[in-house]
Coordinates of C-alpha atoms in Angstrom, one line a residue:
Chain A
X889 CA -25.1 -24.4 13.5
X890 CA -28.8 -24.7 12.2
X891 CA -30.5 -21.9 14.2
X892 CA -27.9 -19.4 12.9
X893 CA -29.8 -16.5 10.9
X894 CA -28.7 -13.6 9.0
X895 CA -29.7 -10.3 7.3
X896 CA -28.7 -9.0 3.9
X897 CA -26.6 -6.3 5.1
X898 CA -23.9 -9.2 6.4
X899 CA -24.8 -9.6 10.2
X900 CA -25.4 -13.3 12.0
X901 CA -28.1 -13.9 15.0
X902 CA -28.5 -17.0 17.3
X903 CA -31.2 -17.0 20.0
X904 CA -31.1 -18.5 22.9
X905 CA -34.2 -17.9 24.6
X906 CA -34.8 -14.4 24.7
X907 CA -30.9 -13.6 24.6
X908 CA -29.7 -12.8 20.7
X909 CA -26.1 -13.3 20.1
X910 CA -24.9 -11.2 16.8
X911 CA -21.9 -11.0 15.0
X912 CA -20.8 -10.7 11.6
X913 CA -20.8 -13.4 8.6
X914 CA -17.9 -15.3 7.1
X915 CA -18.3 -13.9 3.7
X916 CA -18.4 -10.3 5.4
X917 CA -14.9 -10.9 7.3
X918 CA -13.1 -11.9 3.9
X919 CA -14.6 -8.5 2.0
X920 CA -13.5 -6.4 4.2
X921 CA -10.3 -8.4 4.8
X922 CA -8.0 -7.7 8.4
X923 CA -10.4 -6.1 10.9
X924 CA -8.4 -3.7 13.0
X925 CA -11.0 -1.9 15.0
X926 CA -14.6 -2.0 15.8
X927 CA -16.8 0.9 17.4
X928 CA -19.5 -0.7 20.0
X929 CA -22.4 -0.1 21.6
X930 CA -22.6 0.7 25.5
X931 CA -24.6 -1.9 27.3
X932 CA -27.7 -0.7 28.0
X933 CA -28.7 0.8 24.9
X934 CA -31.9 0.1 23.5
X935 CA -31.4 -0.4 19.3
X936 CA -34.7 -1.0 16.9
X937 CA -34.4 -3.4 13.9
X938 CA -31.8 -2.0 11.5
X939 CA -30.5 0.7 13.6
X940 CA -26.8 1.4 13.0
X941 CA -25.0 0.5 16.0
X942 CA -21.8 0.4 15.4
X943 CA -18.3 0.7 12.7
X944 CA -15.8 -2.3 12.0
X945 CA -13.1 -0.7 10.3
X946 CA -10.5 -2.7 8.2
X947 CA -7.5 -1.8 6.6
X948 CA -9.8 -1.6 3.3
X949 CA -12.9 0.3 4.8
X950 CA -15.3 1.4 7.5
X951 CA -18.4 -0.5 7.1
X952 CA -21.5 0.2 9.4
X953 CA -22.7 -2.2 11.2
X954 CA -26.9 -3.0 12.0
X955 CA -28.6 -4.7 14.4
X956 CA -30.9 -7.5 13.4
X957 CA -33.1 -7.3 16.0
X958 CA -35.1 -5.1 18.5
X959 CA -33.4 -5.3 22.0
X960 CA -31.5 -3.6 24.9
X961 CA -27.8 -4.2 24.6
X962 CA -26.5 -6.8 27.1
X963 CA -22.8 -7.3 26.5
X964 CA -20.4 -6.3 23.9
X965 CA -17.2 -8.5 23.2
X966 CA -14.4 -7.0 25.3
X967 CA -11.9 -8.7 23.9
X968 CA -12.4 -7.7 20.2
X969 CA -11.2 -4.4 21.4
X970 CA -7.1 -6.3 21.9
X971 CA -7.9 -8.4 19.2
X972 CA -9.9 -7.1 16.8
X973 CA -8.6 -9.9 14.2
X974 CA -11.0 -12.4 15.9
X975 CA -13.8 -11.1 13.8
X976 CA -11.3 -12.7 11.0
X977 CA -10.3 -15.9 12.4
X978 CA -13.7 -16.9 14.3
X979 CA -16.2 -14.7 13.1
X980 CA -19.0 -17.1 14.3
X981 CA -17.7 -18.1 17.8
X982 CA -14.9 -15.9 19.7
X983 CA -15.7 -12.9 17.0
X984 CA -19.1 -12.4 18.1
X985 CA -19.6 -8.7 18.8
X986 CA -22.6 -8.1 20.9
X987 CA -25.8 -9.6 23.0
X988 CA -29.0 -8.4 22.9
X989 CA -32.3 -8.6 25.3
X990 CA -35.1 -9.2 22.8
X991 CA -37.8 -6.7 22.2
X992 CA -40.8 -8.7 20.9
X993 CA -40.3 -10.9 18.4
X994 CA -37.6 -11.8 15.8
X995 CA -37.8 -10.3 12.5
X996 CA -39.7 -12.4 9.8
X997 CA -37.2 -11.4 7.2
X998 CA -34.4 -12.8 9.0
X999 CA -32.5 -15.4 6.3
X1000 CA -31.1 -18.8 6.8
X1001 CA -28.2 -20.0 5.5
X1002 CA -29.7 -21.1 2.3
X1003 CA -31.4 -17.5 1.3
X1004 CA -28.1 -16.2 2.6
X1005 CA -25.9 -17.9 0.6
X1006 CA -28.1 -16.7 -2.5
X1007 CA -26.9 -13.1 -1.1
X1008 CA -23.4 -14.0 -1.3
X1009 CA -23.7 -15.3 -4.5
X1010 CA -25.3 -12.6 -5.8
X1011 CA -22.5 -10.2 -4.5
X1012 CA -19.9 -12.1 -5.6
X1013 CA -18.1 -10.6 -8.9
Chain B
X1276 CA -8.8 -9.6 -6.2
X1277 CA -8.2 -5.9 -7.2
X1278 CA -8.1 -4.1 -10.5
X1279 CA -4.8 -2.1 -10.7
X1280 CA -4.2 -0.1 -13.1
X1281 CA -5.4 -2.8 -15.7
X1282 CA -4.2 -5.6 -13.5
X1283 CA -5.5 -8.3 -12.0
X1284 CA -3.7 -8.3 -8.1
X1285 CA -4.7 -10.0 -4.9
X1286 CA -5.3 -7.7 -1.8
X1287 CA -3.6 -10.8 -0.1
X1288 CA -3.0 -13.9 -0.3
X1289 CA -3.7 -15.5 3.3
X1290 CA -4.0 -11.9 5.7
X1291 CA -2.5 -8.2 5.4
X1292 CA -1.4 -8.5 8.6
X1293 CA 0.5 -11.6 8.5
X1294 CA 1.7 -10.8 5.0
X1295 CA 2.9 -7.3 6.4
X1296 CA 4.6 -8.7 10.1
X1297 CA 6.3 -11.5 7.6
X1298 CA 8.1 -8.5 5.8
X1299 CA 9.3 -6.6 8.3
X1300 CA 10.7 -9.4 10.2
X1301 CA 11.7 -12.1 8.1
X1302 CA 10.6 -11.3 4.6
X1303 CA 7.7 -11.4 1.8
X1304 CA 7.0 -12.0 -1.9
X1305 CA 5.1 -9.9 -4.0
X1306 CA 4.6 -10.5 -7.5
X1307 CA 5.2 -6.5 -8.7
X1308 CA 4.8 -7.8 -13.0
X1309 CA 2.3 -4.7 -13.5
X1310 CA 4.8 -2.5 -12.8
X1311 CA 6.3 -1.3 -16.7
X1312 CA 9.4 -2.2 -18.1
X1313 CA 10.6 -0.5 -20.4
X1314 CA 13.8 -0.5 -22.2
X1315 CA 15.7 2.8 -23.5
X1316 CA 18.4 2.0 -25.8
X1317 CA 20.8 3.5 -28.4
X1318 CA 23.5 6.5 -28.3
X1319 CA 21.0 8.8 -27.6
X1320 CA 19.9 7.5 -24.7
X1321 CA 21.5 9.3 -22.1
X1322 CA 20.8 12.0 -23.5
X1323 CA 17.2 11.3 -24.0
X1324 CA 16.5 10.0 -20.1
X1325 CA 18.5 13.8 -18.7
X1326 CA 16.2 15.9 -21.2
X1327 CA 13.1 13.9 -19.4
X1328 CA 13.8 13.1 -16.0
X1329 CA 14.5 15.8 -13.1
X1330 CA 17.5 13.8 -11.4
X1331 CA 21.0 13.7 -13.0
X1332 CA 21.4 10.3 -14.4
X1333 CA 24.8 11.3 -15.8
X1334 CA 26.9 9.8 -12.7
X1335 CA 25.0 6.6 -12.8
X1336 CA 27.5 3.7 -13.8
X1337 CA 26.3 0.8 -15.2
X1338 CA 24.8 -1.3 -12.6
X1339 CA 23.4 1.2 -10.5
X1340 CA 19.9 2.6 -10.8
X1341 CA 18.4 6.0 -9.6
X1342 CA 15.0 7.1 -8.3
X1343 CA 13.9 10.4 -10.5
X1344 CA 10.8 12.4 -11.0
X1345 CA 9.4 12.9 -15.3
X1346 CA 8.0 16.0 -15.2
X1347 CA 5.8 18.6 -17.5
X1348 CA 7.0 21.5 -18.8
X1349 CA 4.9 23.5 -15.7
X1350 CA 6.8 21.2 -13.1
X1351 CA 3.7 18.6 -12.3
X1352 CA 4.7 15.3 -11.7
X1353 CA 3.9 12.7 -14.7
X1354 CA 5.5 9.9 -13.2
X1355 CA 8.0 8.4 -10.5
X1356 CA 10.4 6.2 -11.6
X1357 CA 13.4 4.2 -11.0
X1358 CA 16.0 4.4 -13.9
X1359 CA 18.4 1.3 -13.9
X1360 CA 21.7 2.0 -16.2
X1361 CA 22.6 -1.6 -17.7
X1362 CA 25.5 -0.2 -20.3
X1363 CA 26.5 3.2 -21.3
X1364 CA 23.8 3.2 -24.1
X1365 CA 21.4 0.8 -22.3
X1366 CA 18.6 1.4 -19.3
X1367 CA 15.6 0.0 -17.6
X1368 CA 13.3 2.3 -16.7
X1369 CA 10.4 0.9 -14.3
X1370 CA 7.2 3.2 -14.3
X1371 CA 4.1 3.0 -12.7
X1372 CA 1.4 0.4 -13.6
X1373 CA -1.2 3.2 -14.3
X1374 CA 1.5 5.3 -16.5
X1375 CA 2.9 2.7 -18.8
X1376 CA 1.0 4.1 -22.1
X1377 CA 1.1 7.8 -20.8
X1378 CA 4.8 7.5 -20.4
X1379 CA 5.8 5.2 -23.4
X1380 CA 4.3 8.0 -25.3
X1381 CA 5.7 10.7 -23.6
X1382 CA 9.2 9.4 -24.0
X1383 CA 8.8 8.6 -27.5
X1384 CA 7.9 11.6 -28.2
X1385 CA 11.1 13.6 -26.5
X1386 CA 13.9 11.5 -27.4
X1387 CA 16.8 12.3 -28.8
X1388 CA 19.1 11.5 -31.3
X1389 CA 18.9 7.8 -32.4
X1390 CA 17.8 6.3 -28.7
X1391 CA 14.5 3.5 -29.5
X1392 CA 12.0 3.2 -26.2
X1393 CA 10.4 -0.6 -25.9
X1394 CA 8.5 -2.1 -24.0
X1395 CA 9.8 -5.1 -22.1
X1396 CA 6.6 -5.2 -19.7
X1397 CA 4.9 -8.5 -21.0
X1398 CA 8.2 -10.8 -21.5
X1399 CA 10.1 -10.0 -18.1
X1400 CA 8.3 -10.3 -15.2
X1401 CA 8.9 -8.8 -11.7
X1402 CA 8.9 -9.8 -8.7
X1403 CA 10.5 -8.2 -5.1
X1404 CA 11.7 -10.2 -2.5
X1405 CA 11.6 -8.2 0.9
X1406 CA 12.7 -8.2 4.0
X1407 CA 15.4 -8.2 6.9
X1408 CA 16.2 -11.4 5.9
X1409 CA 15.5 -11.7 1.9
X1410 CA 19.4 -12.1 2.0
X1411 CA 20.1 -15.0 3.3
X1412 CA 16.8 -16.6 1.9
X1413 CA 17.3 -16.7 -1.7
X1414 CA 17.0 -20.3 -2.5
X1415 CA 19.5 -22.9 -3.5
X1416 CA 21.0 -21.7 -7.3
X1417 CA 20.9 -18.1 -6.5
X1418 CA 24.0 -15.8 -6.8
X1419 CA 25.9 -14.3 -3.8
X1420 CA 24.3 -10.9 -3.3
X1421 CA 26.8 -9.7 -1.0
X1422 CA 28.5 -7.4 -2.7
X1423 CA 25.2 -5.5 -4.2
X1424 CA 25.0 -2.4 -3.0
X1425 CA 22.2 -0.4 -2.5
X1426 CA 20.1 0.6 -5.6
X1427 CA 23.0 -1.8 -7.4
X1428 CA 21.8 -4.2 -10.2
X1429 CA 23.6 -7.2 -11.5
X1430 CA 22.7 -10.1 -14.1
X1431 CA 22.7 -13.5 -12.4
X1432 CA 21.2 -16.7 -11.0
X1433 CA 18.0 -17.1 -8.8
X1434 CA 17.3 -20.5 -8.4
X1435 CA 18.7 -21.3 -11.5
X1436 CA 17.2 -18.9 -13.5
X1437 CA 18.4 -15.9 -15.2
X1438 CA 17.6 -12.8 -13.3
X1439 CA 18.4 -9.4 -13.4
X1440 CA 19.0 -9.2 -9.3
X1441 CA 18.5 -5.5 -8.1
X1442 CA 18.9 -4.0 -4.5
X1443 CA 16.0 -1.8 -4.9
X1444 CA 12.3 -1.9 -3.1
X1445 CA 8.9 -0.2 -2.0
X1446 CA 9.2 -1.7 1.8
X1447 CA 11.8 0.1 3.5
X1448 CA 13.6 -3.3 4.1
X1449 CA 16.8 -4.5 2.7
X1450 CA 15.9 -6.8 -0.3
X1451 CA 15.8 -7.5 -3.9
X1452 CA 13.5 -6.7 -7.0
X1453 CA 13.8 -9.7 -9.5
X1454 CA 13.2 -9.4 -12.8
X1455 CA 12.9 -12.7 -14.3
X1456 CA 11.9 -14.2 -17.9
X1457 CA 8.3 -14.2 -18.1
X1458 CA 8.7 -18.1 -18.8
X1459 CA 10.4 -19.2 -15.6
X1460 CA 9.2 -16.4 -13.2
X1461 CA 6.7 -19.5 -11.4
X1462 CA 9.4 -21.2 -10.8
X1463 CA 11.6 -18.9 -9.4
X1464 CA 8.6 -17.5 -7.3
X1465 CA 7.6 -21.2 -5.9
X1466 CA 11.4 -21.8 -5.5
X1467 CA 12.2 -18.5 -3.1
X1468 CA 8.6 -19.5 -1.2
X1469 CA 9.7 -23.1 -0.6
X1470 CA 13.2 -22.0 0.6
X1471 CA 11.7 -19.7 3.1
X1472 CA 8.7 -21.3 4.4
X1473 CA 10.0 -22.8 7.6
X1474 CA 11.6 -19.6 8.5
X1475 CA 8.0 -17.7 7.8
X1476 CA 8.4 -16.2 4.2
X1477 CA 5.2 -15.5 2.9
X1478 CA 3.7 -14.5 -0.8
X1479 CA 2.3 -11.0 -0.2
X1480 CA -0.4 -9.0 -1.6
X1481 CA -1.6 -5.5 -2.2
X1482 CA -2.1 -4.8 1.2
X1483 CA 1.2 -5.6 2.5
X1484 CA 2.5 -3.6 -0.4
X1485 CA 0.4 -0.5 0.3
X1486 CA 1.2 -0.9 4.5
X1487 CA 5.2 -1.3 4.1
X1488 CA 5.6 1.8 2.0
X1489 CA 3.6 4.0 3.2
X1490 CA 5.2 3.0 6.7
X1491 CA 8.4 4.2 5.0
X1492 CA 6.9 7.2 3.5
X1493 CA 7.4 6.0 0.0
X1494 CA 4.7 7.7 -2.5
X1495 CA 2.3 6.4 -4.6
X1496 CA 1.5 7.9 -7.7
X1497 CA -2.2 8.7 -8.1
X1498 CA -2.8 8.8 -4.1
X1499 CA 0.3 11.1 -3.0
X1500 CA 1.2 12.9 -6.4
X1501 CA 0.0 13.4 -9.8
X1502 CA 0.6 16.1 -12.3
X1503 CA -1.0 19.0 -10.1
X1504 CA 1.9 18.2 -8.0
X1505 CA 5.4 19.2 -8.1
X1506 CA 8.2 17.2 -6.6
X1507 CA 8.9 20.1 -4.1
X1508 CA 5.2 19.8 -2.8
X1509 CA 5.6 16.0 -2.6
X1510 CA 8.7 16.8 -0.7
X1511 CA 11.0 15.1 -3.4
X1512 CA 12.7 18.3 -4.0
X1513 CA 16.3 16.1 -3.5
X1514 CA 15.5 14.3 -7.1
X1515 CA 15.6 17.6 -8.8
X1516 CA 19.0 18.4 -10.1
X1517 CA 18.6 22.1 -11.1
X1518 CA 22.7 22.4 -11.9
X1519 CA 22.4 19.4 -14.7
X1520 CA 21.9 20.5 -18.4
X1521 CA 18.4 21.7 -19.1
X1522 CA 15.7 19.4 -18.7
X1523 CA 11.3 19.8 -19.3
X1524 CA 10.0 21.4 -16.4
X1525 CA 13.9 23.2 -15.0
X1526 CA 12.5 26.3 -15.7
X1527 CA 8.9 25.7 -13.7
X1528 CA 11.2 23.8 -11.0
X1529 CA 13.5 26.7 -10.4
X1530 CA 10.7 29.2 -9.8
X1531 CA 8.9 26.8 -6.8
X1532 CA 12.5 26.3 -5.4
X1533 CA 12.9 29.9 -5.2
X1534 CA 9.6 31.2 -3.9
X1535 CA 9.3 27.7 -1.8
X1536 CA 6.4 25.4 -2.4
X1537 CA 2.5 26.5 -1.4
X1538 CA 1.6 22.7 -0.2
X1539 CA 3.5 20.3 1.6
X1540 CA 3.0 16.6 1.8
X1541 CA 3.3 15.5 5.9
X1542 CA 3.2 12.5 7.6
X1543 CA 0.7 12.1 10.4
X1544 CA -1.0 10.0 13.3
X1545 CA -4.0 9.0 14.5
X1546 CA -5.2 7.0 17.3
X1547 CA -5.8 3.4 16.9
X1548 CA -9.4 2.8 15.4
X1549 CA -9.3 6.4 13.3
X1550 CA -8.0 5.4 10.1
X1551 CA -7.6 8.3 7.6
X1552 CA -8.7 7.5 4.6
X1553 CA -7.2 9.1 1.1
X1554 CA -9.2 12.2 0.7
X1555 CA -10.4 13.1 4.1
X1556 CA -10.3 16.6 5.4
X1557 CA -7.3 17.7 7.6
X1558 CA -8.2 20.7 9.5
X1559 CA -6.5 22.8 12.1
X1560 CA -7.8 25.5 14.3
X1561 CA -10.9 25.1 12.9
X1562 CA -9.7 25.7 9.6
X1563 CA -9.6 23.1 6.2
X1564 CA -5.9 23.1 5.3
X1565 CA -5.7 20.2 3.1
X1566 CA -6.6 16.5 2.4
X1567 CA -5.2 13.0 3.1
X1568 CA -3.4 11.7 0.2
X1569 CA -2.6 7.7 2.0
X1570 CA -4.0 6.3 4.9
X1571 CA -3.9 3.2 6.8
X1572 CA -3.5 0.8 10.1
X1573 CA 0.0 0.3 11.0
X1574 CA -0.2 -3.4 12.0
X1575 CA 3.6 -3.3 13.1
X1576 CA 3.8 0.5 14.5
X1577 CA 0.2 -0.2 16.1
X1578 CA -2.0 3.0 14.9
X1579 CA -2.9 4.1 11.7
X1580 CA -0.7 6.5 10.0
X1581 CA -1.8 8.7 6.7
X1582 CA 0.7 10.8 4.7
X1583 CA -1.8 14.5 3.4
X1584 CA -1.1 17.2 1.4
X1585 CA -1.4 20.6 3.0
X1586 CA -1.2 24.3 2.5
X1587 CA 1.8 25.8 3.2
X1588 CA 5.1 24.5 4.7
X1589 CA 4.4 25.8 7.9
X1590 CA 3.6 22.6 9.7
X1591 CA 5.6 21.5 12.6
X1592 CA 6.3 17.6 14.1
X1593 CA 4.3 17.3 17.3
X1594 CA 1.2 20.1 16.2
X1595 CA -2.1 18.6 16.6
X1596 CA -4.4 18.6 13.8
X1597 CA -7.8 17.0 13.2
X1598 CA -8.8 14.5 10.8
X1599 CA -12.4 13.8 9.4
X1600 CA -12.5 10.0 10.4
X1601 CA -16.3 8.7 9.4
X1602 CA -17.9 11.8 9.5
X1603 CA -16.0 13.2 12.9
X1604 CA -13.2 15.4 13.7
X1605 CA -10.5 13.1 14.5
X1606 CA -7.2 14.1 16.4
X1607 CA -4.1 13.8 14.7
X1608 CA -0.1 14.7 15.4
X1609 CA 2.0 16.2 12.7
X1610 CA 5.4 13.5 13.0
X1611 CA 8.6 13.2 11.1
X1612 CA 8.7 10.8 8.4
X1613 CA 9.5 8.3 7.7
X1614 CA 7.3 6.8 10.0
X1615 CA 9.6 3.5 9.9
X1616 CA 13.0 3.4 8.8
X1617 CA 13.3 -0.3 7.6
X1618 CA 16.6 -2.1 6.9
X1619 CA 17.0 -1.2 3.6
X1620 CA 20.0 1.3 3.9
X1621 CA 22.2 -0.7 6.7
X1622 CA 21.7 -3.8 4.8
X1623 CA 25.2 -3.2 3.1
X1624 CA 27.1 -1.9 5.3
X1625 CA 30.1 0.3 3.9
X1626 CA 33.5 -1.4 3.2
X1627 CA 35.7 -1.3 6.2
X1628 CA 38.6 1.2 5.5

């Protein structure tokens, strides 16, 4: 997936037009190991660039979670709520968490894979 | 990978949740080598382990181990431990990772008579095999284990090897600690995996570890207990034999028994999703009256469960408390302990008359 994008703070974007699908990374599903519960946005709510939106709680921790972009919360993945452990198996297809309605334009600082990868490597012990 | 207690151990191998599901039902490996060995030997022995330990290790017969408390002379808990009698003049005694040095020196420095402590930790290794069905699992070489009872011990074969085969865990399931020369532990560990692969025995990490026991209300020293806490308060009163010959801390013991103990550790719920986490707040009525010791998500009871110290021993199963989850106040039930009774005390069923 080419047009995927991330942030430094673990979070995934795709854009379709002026829908933003986000979710979190690969690397951030296997530190915080089994996902057992995530705390969502209501559709409808309008989130700015960074804004906390939401907890995914694993057995190790509760980690905040941000939004990458400006938007208005369109859906939220239903079924993560019964199966929270999708975040861990499929984190960037049935683990997606929530769609936004772009505000405006994306975020220049928004990495690809490449800078991303750099972030990880950084992190890693 | 997590540091504990000086050792290197993975949080899991493959997922928590599978690790734990495969321990309950079928059964798991974990590789347990931090864990300390040590060996107390000589004619004072005996002697020795009563004057340290608050449980009466005098009926033991060789064979057989015993979970004890060592206290301090003011009744605080330095470690738990399980004390496995191998001859008259001859134990095991496995301490925590965290504790090795603190009790080595400890014990070396109360012993009695001609008894020598040594420390076996780097030459055997450990590993626990547990489950439902760790029984029937063992792999091809292994003795019968049959006729083990309960917290018995025996020498014997595990896949060829020499083991030291022990009904004993930290799961709550039936099941067997190993300990196993340091030099042919990898092969007794690949050997058990192999054996039980089809039938879903995995190798199982911290996580599992942490999950099963606390689900069985086991403590952890460091999280549950340390030496501000007494083994009334951490509701281990039943390891302190008050009518055995003296021992460090009777004195200190016998006053908490009589005047009852001012904290009590209890086991609690939450709702899925509010996972109390070791050192939250517990609050009732508006009021702070203590602090979660454990916490986590029960993937096989389906909600997360936390054990917490708190004031007093006044709190009943069913009363509603509160929690702080992530910064709220969440709701909590007071229930009876332990929060999963596993299969580890049916697993031998008594002799038929």
């Amino acid at each position: 997936m080419a047009d995927r994008r991330y942030t430094k703070t673990h979070e995934w974007v795709t854009v379709d037009g002026k829908t933003v699908t986000v979710g979190i990374t690969d690397y951030a599903q296997s530190q915080l190991g089994d996902v057992v519960f995530l705390e969502l946005p209501s559709p409808g709510r309008t989130l700015g660039v960074r804004e906390s939106f939401g907890v995914v709680e694993s057995v190790k921790a509760a980690s905040d979670l941000y939004s990458p972009v400006a938007g208005k919360v369109s859906a939220v993945n239903e079924k993560l709520s019964a199966k929270p452990e999708l975040v861990n198996s499929d984190p960037y297809g049935d683990g997606w968490i929530m769609k936004l309605e772009l505000t405006g334009e994306l975020p220049p600082d928004l990495l690809d894979e490449a800078e991303y990868k750099k972030v990880t490597e950084a992190g890693a012990h | 990978m997590v540091d504990f207690g000086g050792w290197e151990l993975p949080q899991q191998y493959t997922s928590i949740r599978n690790e734990h599901l495969a321990v309950r039902k079928v059964a798991g490996l974990f590789d347990i080598s931090h864990m300390g060995r040590l060996v107390v030997e000589g004619p004072g022995a005996e002697a020795s382990l009563q004057w340290l330990m608050t449980n009466d290790l005098a009926p033991l017969a060789p064979g057989h181990a015993m979970y004890t408390l060592m206290c301090k002379e003011d009744g605080g808990a330095i470690d738990d431990l399980v004390v496995y009698r191998e001859s008259k003049d001859r134990f095991l005694v496995v301490v925590n990772a965290a504790n090795r040095a603190k009790d080595t020196a400890w014990m070396q420095e109360h012993l009695a008579g001609s008894a020598t402590i040594e420390d076996h930790t780097k030459d055997m290794s450990l590993i626990a095999f547990q489950g439902p069905r760790a029984h029937e699992l063992l792999p091809k070489g292994s003795s019968k284990t049959d006729d083990i009872p309960y917290f018995g011990f025996r020498a014997g074969k595990v896949a060829g090897e020499s083991a030291l085969i022990s009904r004993t865990g930290y799961t709550g399931e039936d099941g067997f600690e190993l300990f196993v020369d340091s030099g042919g532990v990898g092969e007794v560990w690949d050997a058990i995996l192999a054996a039980g692969k089809a039938q879903g025995v995995l190798p199982a990490g911290l996580g599992a570890r942490d999950a099963t026991r606390l689900e069985a209300a086991l403590r952890l020293y460091g999280n549950d207990m340390d030496e501000t806490v007494n083994p009334y308060e951490a509701g281990l009163g039943w390891t302190v034999k008050l009518g055995k010959p003296d021992f460090i801390g009777r004195d200190a013991l016998a006053k908490v028994k009589a005047e009852g103990a001012r904290r009590s550790l209890v086991g609690m719920r939450t709702e899925p999703g509010s996972i109390p986490r070791h050192g939250a707040a517990v609050s009732h009525d508006g009021h702070h009256v203590g602090t979660v010791t454990s916490g986590t998500h029960s993937f096989f009871l389906g909600h997360p469960i936390a054990l917490a110290m708190v004031e007093g021993p006044s709190f009943r199963v069913g009363e509603r408390v509160t929690i702080e989850v992530r910064g709220r106040e969440a709701p909590a039930d007071v229930v009876k302990l332990p929060f999963y009774r596993g299969s580890a005390r049916s697993a031998v069923a008594p002799a038929k008359p």
